[in-house]
Amino acid sequence: MVQISDSLAWQLVQGNTSFMKKVNGRTKRSGCVKFSVERGNVKSLSTYKYSGIANSRAADVSCTDENRAVLTTKTASKCATQPKKGSVTVPLNKHFAKTDKTIRSQVQTNFYRPDLTQDVLAKYSVCYRANRIAKGVTKPIPVKKGRGTKKN
């Protein structure tokens, strides 16, 4: 497989990929929103900054079946033809403060992708909250019903 630059890869995949989900706006003014469900896309937006396909460096947090979280980062470009070997997974199974330090050391401190640090931490906090609810440690947050009509 031929190595190409990140910007060229984005130009090839930005219009159409199998991971893209397009949501039409309700008005002409709001327009169309493009989401992406690829691995390595932290915010699930179809943009060059968050793309896991187009960037040679990508970081992502995902939930596992055992109600735990995993930090996945891409490795060096020498494994570009073997996607299975091209990523490293770090289990995030400590308490929140230690996991926060782990994420910062993997993403920000070693100059991997410091621009994605806050986004990865935000996704981890959502995953952490969901795992605590699934384990039964905390109760789910009730949905606000709004103002309804009283039934007599």
mmCIF file of C-alpha atoms in Angstrom:
data_model
loop_
_atom_site.group_PDB
_atom_site.id
_atom_site.type_symbol
_atom_site.label_atom_id
_atom_site.label_comp_id
_atom_site.label_asym_id
_atom_site.label_seq_id
_atom_site.Cartn_x
_atom_site.Cartn_y
_atom_site.Cartn_z
ATOM 1 C CA MET A 1 0.000 0.000 0.000
ATOM 2 C CA VAL A 2 1.266 3.454 -0.876
ATOM 3 C CA GLN A 3 1.753 6.017 1.887
ATOM 4 C CA ILE A 4 -0.152 9.256 1.314
ATOM 5 C CA SER A 5 -0.346 12.472 3.292
ATOM 6 C CA ASP A 6 -3.118 13.072 5.796
ATOM 7 C CA SER A 7 -4.581 15.985 3.843
ATOM 8 C CA LEU A 8 -4.791 13.925 0.641
ATOM 9 C CA ALA A 9 -6.502 11.098 2.518
ATOM 10 C CA TRP A 10 -9.048 13.601 3.873
ATOM 11 C CA GLN A 11 -9.698 14.994 0.386
ATOM 12 C CA LEU A 12 -10.457 11.451 -0.797
ATOM 13 C CA VAL A 13 -12.804 10.479 2.045
ATOM 14 C CA GLN A 14 -14.472 13.748 3.058
ATOM 15 C CA GLY A 15 -17.372 13.523 0.633
ATOM 16 C CA ASN A 16 -18.287 9.879 0.985
ATOM 17 C CA THR A 17 -17.295 7.043 3.300
ATOM 18 C CA SER A 18 -19.158 4.038 4.631
ATOM 19 C CA PHE A 19 -18.870 5.543 8.122
ATOM 20 C CA MET A 20 -20.679 8.792 7.294
ATOM 21 C CA LYS A 21 -24.174 9.486 8.564
ATOM 22 C CA LYS A 22 -25.844 12.568 7.110
ATOM 23 C CA VAL A 23 -28.636 14.237 9.061
ATOM 24 C CA ASN A 24 -30.689 16.848 7.245
ATOM 25 C CA GLY A 25 -31.676 19.965 9.103
ATOM 26 C CA ARG A 26 -35.281 20.927 9.552
ATOM 27 C CA THR A 27 -34.845 24.316 7.949
ATOM 28 C CA LYS A 28 -32.904 25.605 4.993
ATOM 29 C CA ARG A 29 -30.840 27.727 7.342
ATOM 30 C CA SER A 30 -29.653 24.873 9.579
ATOM 31 C CA GLY A 31 -28.501 22.739 6.647
ATOM 32 C CA CYS A 32 -27.065 19.222 6.699
ATOM 33 C CA VAL A 33 -24.955 17.824 9.552
ATOM 34 C CA LYS A 34 -22.416 15.078 8.812
ATOM 35 C CA PHE A 35 -21.573 12.559 11.525
ATOM 36 C CA SER A 36 -18.986 9.794 11.347
ATOM 37 C CA VAL A 37 -18.930 6.490 13.253
ATOM 38 C CA GLU A 38 -15.367 5.421 12.440
ATOM 39 C CA ARG A 39 -12.866 4.206 15.041
ATOM 40 C CA GLY A 40 -10.620 6.978 16.254
ATOM 41 C CA ASN A 41 -13.188 9.741 15.795
ATOM 42 C CA VAL A 42 -13.633 11.267 19.257
ATOM 43 C CA LYS A 43 -16.559 13.628 18.622
ATOM 44 C CA SER A 44 -18.259 11.602 15.863
ATOM 45 C CA LEU A 45 -18.134 14.598 13.532
ATOM 46 C CA SER A 46 -17.031 14.283 9.932
ATOM 47 C CA THR A 47 -14.196 16.832 10.025
ATOM 48 C CA TYR A 48 -10.482 16.634 9.288
ATOM 49 C CA LYS A 49 -9.498 17.349 12.904
ATOM 50 C CA TYR A 50 -11.444 14.421 14.378
ATOM 51 C CA SER A 51 -11.140 11.907 11.525
ATOM 52 C CA GLY A 52 -9.611 8.570 12.473
ATOM 53 C CA ILE A 53 -9.072 7.595 8.840
ATOM 54 C CA ALA A 54 -7.391 10.727 7.532
ATOM 55 C CA ASN A 55 -5.097 11.469 10.491
ATOM 56 C CA SER A 56 -1.969 9.424 11.111
ATOM 57 C CA ARG A 57 -2.404 10.115 14.827
ATOM 58 C CA ALA A 58 -5.800 9.503 16.404
ATOM 59 C CA ALA A 59 -7.013 8.826 19.950
ATOM 60 C CA ASP A 60 -10.365 7.448 21.045
ATOM 61 C CA VAL A 61 -12.109 6.121 24.157
ATOM 62 C CA SER A 62 -14.627 3.305 23.910
ATOM 63 C CA CYS A 63 -16.654 1.156 26.294
ATOM 64 C CA THR A 64 -16.097 -2.597 26.494
ATOM 65 C CA ASP A 65 -18.524 -5.436 27.196
ATOM 66 C CA GLU A 66 -17.222 -5.818 30.769
ATOM 67 C CA ASN A 67 -18.365 -2.257 31.641
ATOM 68 C CA ARG A 68 -14.866 -0.832 31.393
ATOM 69 C CA ALA A 69 -13.238 1.756 29.146
ATOM 70 C CA VAL A 70 -10.330 1.476 26.703
ATOM 71 C CA LEU A 71 -8.104 4.220 25.254
ATOM 72 C CA THR A 72 -7.096 3.424 21.662
ATOM 73 C CA THR A 73 -4.290 5.261 19.858
ATOM 74 C CA LYS A 74 -2.770 4.746 16.431
ATOM 75 C CA THR A 75 0.854 3.649 16.288
ATOM 76 C CA ALA A 76 3.604 4.523 13.831
ATOM 77 C CA SER A 77 2.921 4.538 10.113
ATOM 78 C CA LYS A 78 5.043 1.421 9.547
ATOM 79 C CA CYS A 79 1.935 -0.656 10.323
ATOM 80 C CA ALA A 80 -0.276 1.189 7.828
ATOM 81 C CA THR A 81 -0.991 -1.941 5.800
ATOM 82 C CA GLN A 82 -1.974 -3.962 8.895
ATOM 83 C CA PRO A 83 -4.715 -2.087 10.756
ATOM 84 C CA LYS A 84 -4.920 -4.659 13.558
ATOM 85 C CA LYS A 85 -1.278 -4.044 14.498
ATOM 86 C CA GLY A 86 -1.584 -0.315 13.874
ATOM 87 C CA SER A 87 -3.263 0.561 17.164
ATOM 88 C CA VAL A 88 -2.509 0.294 20.866
ATOM 89 C CA THR A 89 -5.222 -0.164 23.488
ATOM 90 C CA VAL A 90 -4.721 0.958 27.082
ATOM 91 C CA PRO A 91 -7.299 -0.304 29.617
ATOM 92 C CA LEU A 92 -8.728 2.458 31.797
ATOM 93 C CA ASN A 93 -9.848 0.550 34.887
ATOM 94 C CA LYS A 94 -8.538 2.665 37.782
ATOM 95 C CA HIS A 95 -10.443 5.386 39.579
ATOM 96 C CA PHE A 96 -11.236 8.638 37.795
ATOM 97 C CA ALA A 97 -8.228 10.752 38.893
ATOM 98 C CA LYS A 98 -5.639 8.135 37.912
ATOM 99 C CA THR A 99 -7.379 7.539 34.599
ATOM 100 C CA ASP A 100 -7.384 11.281 33.943
ATOM 101 C CA LYS A 101 -3.608 11.295 34.471
ATOM 102 C CA THR A 102 -3.205 8.287 32.150
ATOM 103 C CA ILE A 103 -5.182 9.934 29.354
ATOM 104 C CA ARG A 104 -3.228 13.177 29.700
ATOM 105 C CA SER A 105 0.101 11.323 29.629
ATOM 106 C CA GLN A 106 -0.871 9.340 26.510
ATOM 107 C CA VAL A 107 -2.456 12.157 24.529
ATOM 108 C CA GLN A 108 -1.026 15.477 25.730
ATOM 109 C CA THR A 109 2.248 15.057 27.619
ATOM 110 C CA ASN A 110 4.112 13.113 24.935
ATOM 111 C CA PHE A 111 2.928 15.564 22.219
ATOM 112 C CA TYR A 112 0.749 12.942 20.517
ATOM 113 C CA ARG A 113 -2.428 14.996 19.898
ATOM 114 C CA PRO A 114 -2.666 17.739 22.552
ATOM 115 C CA ASP A 115 -5.587 19.355 20.703
ATOM 116 C CA LEU A 116 -7.760 16.279 21.409
ATOM 117 C CA THR A 117 -7.104 16.084 25.163
ATOM 118 C CA GLN A 118 -10.315 17.787 26.333
ATOM 119 C CA ASP A 119 -12.443 15.854 23.845
ATOM 120 C CA VAL A 120 -10.992 12.498 24.912
ATOM 121 C CA LEU A 121 -11.511 13.376 28.582
ATOM 122 C CA ALA A 122 -15.114 14.407 27.880
ATOM 123 C CA LYS A 123 -15.807 11.129 26.088
ATOM 124 C CA TYR A 124 -14.211 9.171 28.927
ATOM 125 C CA SER A 125 -16.362 10.910 31.528
ATOM 126 C CA VAL A 126 -19.502 9.945 29.583
ATOM 127 C CA CYS A 127 -18.265 6.359 29.273
ATOM 128 C CA TYR A 128 -17.350 6.286 32.980
ATOM 129 C CA ARG A 129 -20.815 7.528 33.978
ATOM 130 C CA ALA A 130 -22.521 4.970 31.722
ATOM 131 C CA ASN A 131 -20.400 2.130 33.133
ATOM 132 C CA ARG A 132 -21.254 3.118 36.718
ATOM 133 C CA ILE A 133 -24.959 3.020 35.870
ATOM 134 C CA ALA A 134 -24.549 -0.370 34.137
ATOM 135 C CA LYS A 135 -22.746 -1.811 37.173
ATOM 136 C CA GLY A 136 -25.489 -0.524 39.471
ATOM 137 C CA VAL A 137 -23.212 1.784 41.477
ATOM 138 C CA THR A 138 -25.262 4.897 40.659
ATOM 139 C CA LYS A 139 -28.853 5.363 39.653
ATOM 140 C CA PRO A 140 -29.724 6.630 36.168
ATOM 141 C CA ILE A 141 -30.642 10.299 35.902
ATOM 142 C CA PRO A 142 -34.415 10.657 35.503
ATOM 143 C CA VAL A 143 -35.676 12.312 32.351
ATOM 144 C CA LYS A 144 -37.517 15.580 32.849
ATOM 145 C CA LYS A 145 -41.066 15.252 31.650
ATOM 146 C CA GLY A 146 -41.848 18.923 31.023
ATOM 147 C CA ARG A 147 -45.177 20.607 31.498
ATOM 148 C CA GLY A 148 -48.029 18.324 30.672
ATOM 149 C CA THR A 149 -51.740 18.738 30.897
ATOM 150 C CA LYS A 150 -53.339 17.642 34.144
ATOM 151 C CA LYS A 151 -55.769 14.795 33.875
ATOM 152 C CA ASN A 152 -58.922 15.208 35.960
#
